[in-house]
PDB file of C-alpha atoms in Angstrom:
ATOM      1  CA  ILE S 109      -1.885  -8.164   2.984  1.00 98.00           C
ATOM      2  CA  MET S 110       0.850  -8.080   0.347  1.00 98.00           C
ATOM      3  CA  ILE S 111      -0.697  -7.880  -3.134  1.00 98.00           C
ATOM      4  CA  GLU S 112       1.194  -8.302  -6.377  1.00 98.00           C
ATOM      5  CA  ASN S 113       1.167  -5.760  -9.222  1.00 98.00           C
ATOM      6  CA  SER S 114       3.029  -7.396 -12.094  1.00 97.00           C
ATOM      7  CA  PRO S 115       0.969  -7.410 -15.331  1.00 97.00           C
ATOM      8  CA  ASP S 116       0.268 -11.134 -14.791  1.00 96.00           C
ATOM      9  CA  ALA S 117      -1.416 -10.298 -11.468  1.00 97.00           C
ATOM     10  CA  ARG S 118      -3.873  -7.794 -12.931  1.00 98.00           C
ATOM     11  CA  PRO S 119      -6.673  -7.154 -12.300  1.00 98.00           C
ATOM     12  CA  GLN S 120      -6.283  -7.716  -8.563  1.00 98.00           C
ATOM     13  CA  SER S 121      -9.025  -8.688  -6.131  1.00 98.00           C
ATOM     14  CA  GLY S 122      -9.869  -6.898  -2.890  1.00 98.00           C
ATOM     15  CA  LEU S 123      -7.791  -3.751  -3.500  1.00 98.00           C
ATOM     16  CA  LYS S 124     -10.781  -1.443  -3.888  1.00 98.00           C
ATOM     17  CA  ASN S 125     -11.977  -2.299  -0.378  1.00 97.00           C
ATOM     18  CA  ALA S 126      -8.700  -1.614   1.451  1.00 98.00           C
ATOM     19  CA  GLY S 127      -8.731   1.300   3.884  1.00 98.00           C
ATOM     20  CA  VAL S 128      -5.083   2.146   3.255  1.00 98.00           C
ATOM     21  CA  VAL S 129      -2.776   1.073   0.419  1.00 98.00           C
ATOM     22  CA  PHE S 130       0.993   1.583   0.450  1.00 98.00           C
ATOM     23  CA  GLU S 131       2.584   1.260  -3.002  1.00 98.00           C
ATOM     24  CA  ALA S 132       6.321   0.871  -3.601  1.00 98.00           C
ATOM     25  CA  ILE S 133       8.778  -0.866  -5.908  1.00 98.00           C
ATOM     26  CA  ALA S 134       9.516  -4.488  -5.003  1.00 97.00           C
ATOM     27  CA  GLU S 135      12.158  -5.245  -7.645  1.00 94.00           C
ATOM     28  CA  GLY S 136      13.022  -4.438 -11.233  1.00 95.00           C
ATOM     29  CA  GLY S 137      10.733  -1.408 -11.169  1.00 97.00           C
ATOM     30  CA  ILE S 138       7.713  -3.652 -10.453  1.00 98.00           C
ATOM     31  CA  THR S 139       5.506  -2.159  -7.772  1.00 98.00           C
ATOM     32  CA  ARG S 140       3.733  -4.055  -5.008  1.00 98.00           C
ATOM     33  CA  PHE S 141       0.875  -3.111  -2.694  1.00 98.00           C
ATOM     34  CA  LEU S 142       0.456  -3.379   1.054  1.00 98.00           C
ATOM     35  CA  ALA S 143      -3.322  -3.334   1.563  1.00 98.00           C
ATOM     36  CA  ILE S 144      -4.571  -2.652   5.094  1.00 98.00           C
ATOM     37  CA  TYR S 145      -8.162  -3.477   6.042  1.00 97.00           C
ATOM     38  CA  GLN S 146     -10.192  -2.379   9.027  1.00 91.00           C
ATOM     39  CA  GLU S 147     -13.928  -2.262   8.371  1.00 89.00           C
ATOM     40  CA  SER S 148     -14.283  -3.888   4.962  1.00 94.00           C
ATOM     41  CA  LYS S 149     -13.732  -7.640   4.714  1.00 96.00           C
ATOM     42  CA  PRO S 150     -13.588  -8.786   1.083  1.00 97.00           C
ATOM     43  CA  GLN S 151     -13.930 -12.510   0.474  1.00 97.00           C
ATOM     44  CA  LEU S 152     -11.419 -12.624  -2.363  1.00 98.00           C
ATOM     45  CA  ILE S 153      -8.030 -10.925  -2.005  1.00 98.00           C
ATOM     46  CA  GLY S 154      -4.941 -11.344  -4.119  1.00 98.00           C
ATOM     47  CA  PRO S 155      -2.764 -12.370  -5.748  1.00 98.00           C
ATOM     48  CA  VAL S 156      -0.803 -12.536  -2.483  1.00 98.00           C
ATOM     49  CA  ARG S 157       2.997 -12.223  -2.714  1.00 98.00           C
ATOM     50  CA  SER S 158       6.098 -11.837  -0.540  1.00 98.00           C
ATOM     51  CA  VAL S 159       6.967  -9.041   1.861  1.00 98.00           C
ATOM     52  CA  ARG S 160       9.898  -6.591   2.006  1.00 98.00           C
ATOM     53  CA  LEU S 161      11.324  -4.892   5.087  1.00 98.00           C
ATOM     54  CA  TYR S 162      10.046  -1.418   4.145  1.00 98.00           C
ATOM     55  CA  PHE S 163       6.475  -2.726   3.985  1.00 98.00           C
ATOM     56  CA  VAL S 164       6.999  -4.212   7.465  1.00 98.00           C
ATOM     57  CA  ASP S 165       8.119  -0.746   8.623  1.00 98.00           C
ATOM     58  CA  TRP S 166       4.909   0.826   7.339  1.00 98.00           C
ATOM     59  CA  ILE S 167       2.576  -1.826   8.732  1.00 97.00           C
ATOM     60  CA  ALA S 168       4.241  -2.135  12.163  1.00 97.00           C
ATOM     61  CA  PRO S 169       2.409   0.823  13.803  1.00 97.00           C
ATOM     62  CA  PHE S 170      -0.997  -0.559  12.779  1.00 97.00           C
ATOM     63  CA  GLN S 171      -0.560  -3.741  14.872  1.00 96.00           C
ATOM     64  CA  ALA S 172      -2.077  -5.592  11.924  1.00 97.00           C
ATOM     65  CA  SER S 173      -1.694  -9.233  11.021  1.00 97.00           C
ATOM     66  CA  VAL S 174       0.782  -9.539   8.155  1.00 98.00           C
ATOM     67  CA  ALA S 175      -0.506 -11.805   5.380  1.00 98.00           C
ATOM     68  CA  HIS S 176       2.169 -12.715   2.826  1.00 98.00           C
ATOM     69  CA  ILE S 177       4.005 -15.601   1.162  1.00 98.00           C
ATOM     70  CA  GLY S 178       7.526 -15.553   2.510  1.00 98.00           C
ATOM     71  CA  GLY S 179       9.711 -12.557   1.770  1.00 97.00           C
ATOM     72  CA  SER S 180      13.219 -11.180   1.598  1.00 97.00           C
ATOM     73  CA  LYS S 181      15.675 -12.178   4.354  1.00 97.00           C
ATOM     74  CA  PHE S 182      15.595  -8.849   6.217  1.00 97.00           C
ATOM     75  CA  ALA S 183      11.793  -8.791   6.123  1.00 98.00           C
ATOM     76  CA  LEU S 184      11.450 -12.362   7.399  1.00 98.00           C
ATOM     77  CA  ASP S 185      14.044 -11.843  10.134  1.00 98.00           C
ATOM     78  CA  GLU S 186      11.949  -8.921  11.379  1.00 98.00           C
ATOM     79  CA  VAL S 187       8.423 -10.236  10.908  1.00 98.00           C
ATOM     80  CA  ARG S 188       9.291 -13.582  12.529  1.00 98.00           C
ATOM     81  CA  ASN S 189      10.971 -12.106  15.621  1.00 97.00           C
ATOM     82  CA  GLY S 190       7.897 -12.542  17.819  1.00 96.00           C
ATOM     83  CA  ASN S 191       6.789  -8.905  17.796  1.00 96.00           C
ATOM     84  CA  TYR S 192       4.383  -9.245  14.868  1.00 97.00           C
ATOM     85  CA  ARG S 193       1.158 -11.008  14.042  1.00 97.00           C
ATOM     86  CA  ASP S 194       2.778 -12.976  11.271  1.00 98.00           C
ATOM     87  CA  ILE S 195       0.335 -15.064   9.221  1.00 98.00           C
ATOM     88  CA  ASP S 196       2.751 -16.161   6.506  1.00 98.00           C
ATOM     89  CA  GLN S 197       1.251 -18.630   4.034  1.00 98.00           C
ATOM     90  CA  PHE S 198       4.304 -20.858   4.585  1.00 97.00           C
ATOM     91  CA  PHE S 199       3.022 -21.725   8.074  1.00 97.00           C
ATOM     92  CA  ASN S 200      -0.721 -21.193   7.601  1.00 98.00           C
ATOM     93  CA  ALA S 201      -1.450 -22.846   4.267  1.00 97.00           C
ATOM     94  CA  GLY S 202      -5.100 -23.470   5.099  1.00 97.00           C
ATOM     95  CA  ALA S 203      -5.858 -19.742   5.024  1.00 98.00           C
ATOM     96  CA  TYR S 204      -4.773 -19.452   1.379  1.00 98.00           C
ATOM     97  CA  TRP S 205      -5.441 -21.268  -1.877  1.00 98.00           C
ATOM     98  CA  ARG S 206      -4.243 -21.363  -5.469  1.00 97.00           C
ATOM     99  CA  ALA S 207      -6.760 -20.303  -8.090  1.00 97.00           C
ATOM    100  CA  SER S 208      -7.054 -22.379 -11.255  1.00 95.00           C
ATOM    101  CA  ASP S 209      -7.661 -19.418 -13.584  1.00 93.00           C
ATOM    102  CA  ARG S 210      -4.194 -17.906 -13.021  1.00 94.00           C
ATOM    103  CA  TYR S 211      -0.794 -19.519 -13.273  1.00 94.00           C
ATOM    104  CA  ALA S 212       1.779 -19.693 -10.466  1.00 94.00           C
ATOM    105  CA  PRO S 213       3.169 -17.698  -8.790  1.00 94.00           C
ATOM    106  CA  HIS S 214       0.414 -15.180  -9.574  1.00 97.00           C
ATOM    107  CA  ASN S 215      -2.489 -17.243  -8.263  1.00 97.00           C
ATOM    108  CA  VAL S 216      -2.489 -17.353  -4.453  1.00 98.00           C
ATOM    109  CA  TYR S 217      -5.597 -15.842  -2.864  1.00 98.00           C
ATOM    110  CA  THR S 218      -7.130 -15.492   0.568  1.00 98.00           C
ATOM    111  CA  SER S 219     -10.410 -14.298   2.102  1.00 98.00           C
ATOM    112  CA  PHE S 220     -11.503 -12.664   5.327  1.00 97.00           C
ATOM    113  CA  GLU S 221     -13.527 -15.737   6.167  1.00 97.00           C
ATOM    114  CA  ARG S 222     -10.261 -17.689   6.339  1.00 98.00           C
ATOM    115  CA  LEU S 223      -8.156 -14.843   7.756  1.00 98.00           C
ATOM    116  CA  ASP S 224     -10.664 -14.106  10.536  1.00 97.00           C
ATOM    117  CA  GLU S 225     -10.692 -17.777  11.469  1.00 97.00           C
ATOM    118  CA  LEU S 226      -6.881 -17.866  11.514  1.00 98.00           C
ATOM    119  CA  ASN S 227      -6.567 -14.603  13.476  1.00 97.00           C
ATOM    120  CA  ASN S 228      -9.153 -15.705  16.023  1.00 97.00           C
ATOM    121  CA  SER S 229      -7.358 -19.021  16.522  1.00 97.00           C
ATOM    122  CA  LYS S 230      -4.181 -17.074  17.363  1.00 97.00           C
ATOM    123  CA  GLY S 231      -5.952 -14.557  19.615  1.00 96.00           C
ATOM    124  CA  TYR S 232      -5.432 -11.657  17.209  1.00 95.00           C
ATOM    125  CA  SER S 233      -8.773  -9.968  17.810  1.00 89.00           C
ATOM    126  CA  THR S 234      -8.021  -6.281  18.538  1.00 89.00           C
ATOM    127  CA  SER S 235      -5.393  -3.729  17.555  1.00 91.00           C
ATOM    128  CA  SER S 236      -4.247  -0.531  19.219  1.00 89.00           C
ATOM    129  CA  PHE S 237      -2.754   2.010  16.861  1.00 92.00           C
ATOM    130  CA  THR S 238      -2.441   5.741  16.252  1.00 89.00           C
ATOM    131  CA  ALA S 239      -4.906   6.726  13.549  1.00 92.00           C
ATOM    132  CA  TRP S 240      -4.399   9.679  11.235  1.00 97.00           C
ATOM    133  CA  PRO S 241      -6.593  12.717  11.896  1.00 96.00           C
ATOM    134  CA  ARG S 242      -9.641  12.400   9.657  1.00 97.00           C
ATOM    135  CA  THR S 243     -12.295  14.766   8.368  1.00 97.00           C
ATOM    136  CA  GLU S 244     -15.370  14.734   6.158  1.00 96.00           C
ATOM    137  CA  GLY S 245     -14.106  15.902   2.795  1.00 94.00           C
ATOM    138  CA  LYS S 246     -15.854  18.310   0.475  1.00 95.00           C
ATOM    139  CA  PRO S 247     -14.738  19.527  -2.944  1.00 97.00           C
ATOM    140  CA  ALA S 248     -12.729  22.742  -2.980  1.00 96.00           C
ATOM    141  CA  LYS S 249     -14.354  25.727  -4.652  1.00 94.00           C
ATOM    142  CA  LYS S 250     -11.436  25.849  -7.071  1.00 93.00           C
ATOM    143  CA  SER S 251      -9.517  22.710  -8.023  1.00 94.00           C
ATOM    144  CA  ASP S 252      -5.764  23.098  -8.507  1.00 95.00           C
ATOM    145  CA  ALA S 253      -4.972  19.393  -8.841  1.00 97.00           C
ATOM    146  CA  SER S 254      -7.542  17.699 -11.031  1.00 97.00           C
ATOM    147  CA  THR S 255      -4.989  15.507 -12.811  1.00 98.00           C
ATOM    148  CA  ILE S 256      -2.049  13.839 -11.044  1.00 98.00           C
ATOM    149  CA  ASN S 257       0.786  12.029 -12.803  1.00 98.00           C
ATOM    150  CA  VAL S 258       3.009   9.758 -10.710  1.00 98.00           C
ATOM    151  CA  THR S 259       6.296   8.412 -12.087  1.00 98.00           C
ATOM    152  CA  VAL S 260       7.432   5.390 -10.072  1.00 98.00           C
ATOM    153  CA  SER S 261       9.554   3.434 -12.548  1.00 97.00           C
ATOM    154  CA  GLY S 262       8.243   2.929 -16.079  1.00 97.00           C
ATOM    155  CA  PRO S 263       5.062   3.126 -18.182  1.00 97.00           C
ATOM    156  CA  THR S 264       3.659  -0.195 -16.921  1.00 98.00           C
ATOM    157  CA  PHE S 265       3.781   0.929 -13.282  1.00 98.00           C
ATOM    158  CA  ASN S 266       3.388   4.695 -13.436  1.00 98.00           C
ATOM    159  CA  SER S 267      -0.018   5.958 -12.404  1.00 98.00           C
ATOM    160  CA  ARG S 268      -2.386   8.798 -13.144  1.00 98.00           C
ATOM    161  CA  TYR S 269      -5.378  10.098 -11.228  1.00 98.00           C
ATOM    162  CA  ALA S 270      -8.321  12.097 -12.514  1.00 98.00           C
ATOM    163  CA  TYR S 271     -10.293  14.009  -9.888  1.00 98.00           C
ATOM    164  CA  ASP S 272     -14.031  13.345  -9.917  1.00 98.00           C
ATOM    165  CA  LYS S 273     -15.831  16.196  -8.175  1.00 97.00           C
ATOM    166  CA  ALA S 274     -19.179  14.375  -7.976  1.00 97.00           C
ATOM    167  CA  SER S 275     -17.737  11.609  -5.777  1.00 98.00           C
ATOM    168  CA  ASN S 276     -14.854  13.745  -4.404  1.00 98.00           C
ATOM    169  CA  SER S 277     -12.449  10.937  -5.260  1.00 98.00           C
ATOM    170  CA  TYR S 278      -9.620  10.197  -7.691  1.00 98.00           C
ATOM    171  CA  THR S 279     -10.074   7.737 -10.546  1.00 98.00           C
ATOM    172  CA  ARG S 280      -6.844   5.737 -10.655  1.00 98.00           C
ATOM    173  CA  TYR S 281      -5.107   4.643 -13.856  1.00 98.00           C
ATOM    174  CA  GLN S 282      -1.942   2.587 -14.249  1.00 98.00           C
ATOM    175  CA  GLY S 283      -0.120   1.426 -17.325  1.00 95.00           C
ATOM    176  CA  GLY S 284      -2.288   3.818 -19.332  1.00 94.00           C
ATOM    177  CA  ALA S 285      -5.569   2.078 -18.462  1.00 97.00           C
ATOM    178  CA  PRO S 286      -8.141   2.355 -15.677  1.00 98.00           C
ATOM    179  CA  HIS S 287      -6.992   0.451 -12.580  1.00 98.00           C
ATOM    180  CA  THR S 288      -9.840  -1.857 -11.697  1.00 98.00           C
ATOM    181  CA  ASP S 289     -10.559  -4.430  -9.038  1.00 98.00           C
ATOM    182  CA  ARG S 290     -11.657  -7.629 -10.779  1.00 97.00           C
ATOM    183  CA  GLU S 291     -14.806  -8.001  -8.652  1.00 97.00           C
ATOM    184  CA  ALA S 292     -15.521  -4.460  -7.438  1.00 97.00           C
ATOM    185  CA  GLY S 293     -14.592  -2.277 -10.420  1.00 98.00           C
ATOM    186  CA  GLN S 294     -12.804   1.049 -10.688  1.00 98.00           C
ATOM    187  CA  ILE S 295     -10.343   1.912  -7.916  1.00 98.00           C
ATOM    188  CA  SER S 296     -10.953   5.492  -6.766  1.00 98.00           C
ATOM    189  CA  PRO S 297      -9.274   6.578  -3.524  1.00 98.00           C
ATOM    190  CA  SER S 298     -10.507   9.572  -1.541  1.00 98.00           C
ATOM    191  CA  VAL S 299      -6.951  10.645  -0.701  1.00 98.00           C
ATOM    192  CA  VAL S 300      -3.801  10.226  -2.799  1.00 98.00           C
ATOM    193  CA  ILE S 301      -0.442  10.789  -1.091  1.00 98.00           C
ATOM    194  CA  VAL S 302       2.846  10.717  -2.950  1.00 98.00           C
ATOM    195  CA  MET S 303       5.978  10.704  -0.807  1.00 98.00           C
ATOM    196  CA  GLU S 304       9.548  11.128  -1.938  1.00 98.00           C
ATOM    197  CA  THR S 305      11.912   8.460  -0.652  1.00 98.00           C
ATOM    198  CA  ALA S 306      15.433   7.237  -1.371  1.00 98.00           C
ATOM    199  CA  MET S 307      15.972   3.770  -2.841  1.00 97.00           C
ATOM    200  CA  ARG S 308      19.132   1.690  -3.027  1.00 97.00           C
ATOM    201  CA  LYS S 309      20.080  -1.956  -3.433  1.00 96.00           C
ATOM    202  CA  SER S 310      21.492  -4.035  -0.606  1.00 95.00           C
ATOM    203  CA  PHE S 311      22.441  -7.691  -0.382  1.00 96.00           C
ATOM    204  CA  GLU S 312      20.053  -9.934   1.589  1.00 95.00           C
ATOM    205  CA  ASP S 313      19.245 -13.311   0.033  1.00 93.00           C
ATOM    206  CA  GLY S 314      20.301 -11.659  -3.203  1.00 93.00           C
ATOM    207  CA  TRP S 315      20.323  -8.002  -4.193  1.00 96.00           C
ATOM    208  CA  ARG S 316      17.107  -6.355  -2.975  1.00 96.00           C
ATOM    209  CA  GLU S 317      15.698  -2.864  -3.105  1.00 96.00           C
ATOM    210  CA  GLN S 318      15.842  -0.929   0.173  1.00 97.00           C
ATOM    211  CA  ILE S 319      13.525   2.050   0.560  1.00 98.00           C
ATOM    212  CA  THR S 320      14.095   4.692   3.227  1.00 97.00           C
ATOM    213  CA  THR S 321      11.165   4.652   5.646  1.00 98.00           C
ATOM    214  CA  ILE S 322      12.604   6.294   8.775  1.00 98.00           C
ATOM    215  CA  GLY S 323      13.216  10.037   8.880  1.00 98.00           C
ATOM    216  CA  SER S 324      11.403  12.632   6.834  1.00 98.00           C
ATOM    217  CA  GLY S 325      10.918  13.845   3.295  1.00 98.00           C
ATOM    218  CA  LYS S 326       8.611  15.674   0.952  1.00 98.00           C
ATOM    219  CA  ALA S 327       5.041  14.511   0.541  1.00 98.00           C
ATOM    220  CA  TYR S 328       2.100  15.710  -1.514  1.00 98.00           C
ATOM    221  CA  VAL S 329      -1.401  15.169  -0.159  1.00 98.00           C
ATOM    222  CA  PHE S 330      -4.125  15.296  -2.806  1.00 98.00           C
ATOM    223  CA  GLN S 331      -7.750  15.557  -1.693  1.00 98.00           C
ATOM    224  CA  ASN S 332     -10.834  17.636  -2.527  1.00 98.00           C
ATOM    225  CA  GLY S 333      -9.270  18.486  -5.894  1.00 98.00           C
ATOM    226  CA  THR S 334      -6.335  20.306  -4.287  1.00 98.00           C
ATOM    227  CA  VAL S 335      -2.782  19.552  -3.179  1.00 98.00           C
ATOM    228  CA  THR S 336      -1.106  20.239   0.166  1.00 98.00           C
ATOM    229  CA  GLU S 337       2.663  20.231  -0.086  1.00 97.00           C
ATOM    230  CA  SER S 338       3.678  18.425   3.072  1.00 98.00           C
ATOM    231  CA  THR S 339       6.402  16.562   4.943  1.00 98.00           C
ATOM    232  CA  TRP S 340       6.295  12.891   5.887  1.00 98.00           C
ATOM    233  CA  ASN S 341       7.834  11.969   9.218  1.00 98.00           C
ATOM    234  CA  LYS S 342       8.497   8.563  10.762  1.00 98.00           C
ATOM    235  CA  LYS S 343      10.553   8.468  13.945  1.00 98.00           C
ATOM    236  CA  ASP S 344      11.224   4.731  14.094  1.00 98.00           C
ATOM    237  CA  ARG S 345       9.798   1.409  12.958  1.00 97.00           C
ATOM    238  CA  GLY S 346       7.066   1.355  15.609  1.00 96.00           C
ATOM    239  CA  SER S 347       5.955   4.965  15.120  1.00 97.00           C
ATOM    240  CA  GLN S 348       3.113   5.868  12.779  1.00 98.00           C
ATOM    241  CA  ILE S 349       4.053   7.860   9.693  1.00 98.00           C
ATOM    242  CA  THR S 350       2.639  11.396   9.777  1.00 98.00           C
ATOM    243  CA  PHE S 351       2.004  14.040   7.145  1.00 98.00           C
ATOM    244  CA  THR S 352       2.396  17.663   8.219  1.00 98.00           C
ATOM    245  CA  ASP S 353       1.703  20.891   6.354  1.00 97.00           C
ATOM    246  CA  GLY S 354       3.936  23.958   6.074  1.00 94.00           C
ATOM    247  CA  SER S 355       2.961  25.164   9.547  1.00 96.00           C
ATOM    248  CA  GLY S 356       3.825  21.805  11.112  1.00 95.00           C
ATOM    249  CA  LYS S 357       0.237  20.676  11.666  1.00 97.00           C
ATOM    250  CA  GLU S 358      -0.871  17.183  10.717  1.00 97.00           C
ATOM    251  CA  VAL S 359      -2.944  17.225   7.561  1.00 98.00           C
ATOM    252  CA  GLN S 360      -6.498  16.035   8.203  1.00 98.00           C
ATOM    253  CA  LEU S 361      -7.219  13.302   5.673  1.00 98.00           C
ATOM    254  CA  ASN S 362     -10.621  12.735   4.132  1.00 98.00           C
ATOM    255  CA  ARG S 363     -12.431   9.617   5.245  1.00 97.00           C
ATOM    256  CA  GLY S 364     -12.292   6.821   2.690  1.00 97.00           C
ATOM    257  CA  GLN S 365      -9.473   4.979   0.993  1.00 98.00           C
ATOM    258  CA  THR S 366      -6.018   6.535   1.374  1.00 98.00           C
ATOM    259  CA  TRP S 367      -3.507   5.536  -1.326  1.00 98.00           C
ATOM    260  CA  ILE S 368       0.163   6.234  -0.521  1.00 98.00           C
ATOM    261  CA  THR S 369       2.852   5.843  -3.178  1.00 98.00           C
ATOM    262  CA  ALA S 370       6.560   5.962  -2.321  1.00 98.00           C
ATOM    263  CA  ILE S 371       8.491   7.284  -5.301  1.00 98.00           C
ATOM    264  CA  PRO S 372      12.296   6.853  -5.519  1.00 98.00           C
ATOM    265  CA  ALA S 373      13.229  10.530  -5.815  1.00 97.00           C
ATOM    266  CA  ASN S 374      16.905   9.612  -6.259  1.00 96.00           C
ATOM    267  CA  GLN S 375      16.091   7.272  -9.169  1.00 96.00           C
ATOM    268  CA  GLY S 376      13.722   9.260 -11.366  1.00 96.00           C
ATOM    269  CA  GLY S 377      10.587   9.144  -9.243  1.00 97.00           C
ATOM    270  CA  ASP S 378       8.406  12.205  -9.771  1.00 98.00           C
ATOM    271  CA  VAL S 379       4.924  13.652  -9.335  1.00 98.00           C
ATOM    272  CA  SER S 380       3.222  16.466 -11.224  1.00 98.00           C
ATOM    273  CA  TRP S 381      -0.296  17.841 -11.301  1.00 98.00           C
ATOM    274  CA  GLN S 382      -2.469  20.400 -12.997  1.00 97.00           C
TER     275      GLN S 382
END
């Protein structure tokens, strides 16, 4: 599900319950979230917005239904080619609604009651995908990454994480304030991954950001209060992204929410920790 992150969309609904969140710039430095759900089924999710091709690249290996409201030309050409479980609001209006307490276009929401009904009607009942190796996390004896600062674009969209040893999770802040889910409270992922990517503009239905998703690059996996300097690899659109350590082994990720931010390393994106 594509979820908006402009200031007018905050606080969002349903983000805290996502199993995996991909975060990247959509346009003008404004970030957007791709929230992927497996076990949890929140009954209020949004605001829902449009999709970009790089988000399609990340979601493709999960065989997930793609909930969004339209998108850029390249993204729509791909997601409508018959190889995806496309549940665009444009063609499935009954699964979405506009809330009266927000103003358009920041007010479209959905729920798993409606999405499950829609998916079932289309026969989208199971998915087959390559999961990341998982482990039961426990705090490291000595923390070397208790504070993480992520520069994505500017102060409104940059994030910070504070490690909480008691819950072995990372309290997320953005725009200098705690990042909260409107219904469920503080967002605190178990794993934070920051990956360096290249970003450039290309003409679609207008000039749009393009983020490199295929290939490899540096990644930093934060969990248990420590950091593992890693490499992200993605062979092609259909292949799952992987995160490998210095010896080439896949990093085992703690169970719980995994939050992945793509920073434009060629345009000032940065991550630091202490």
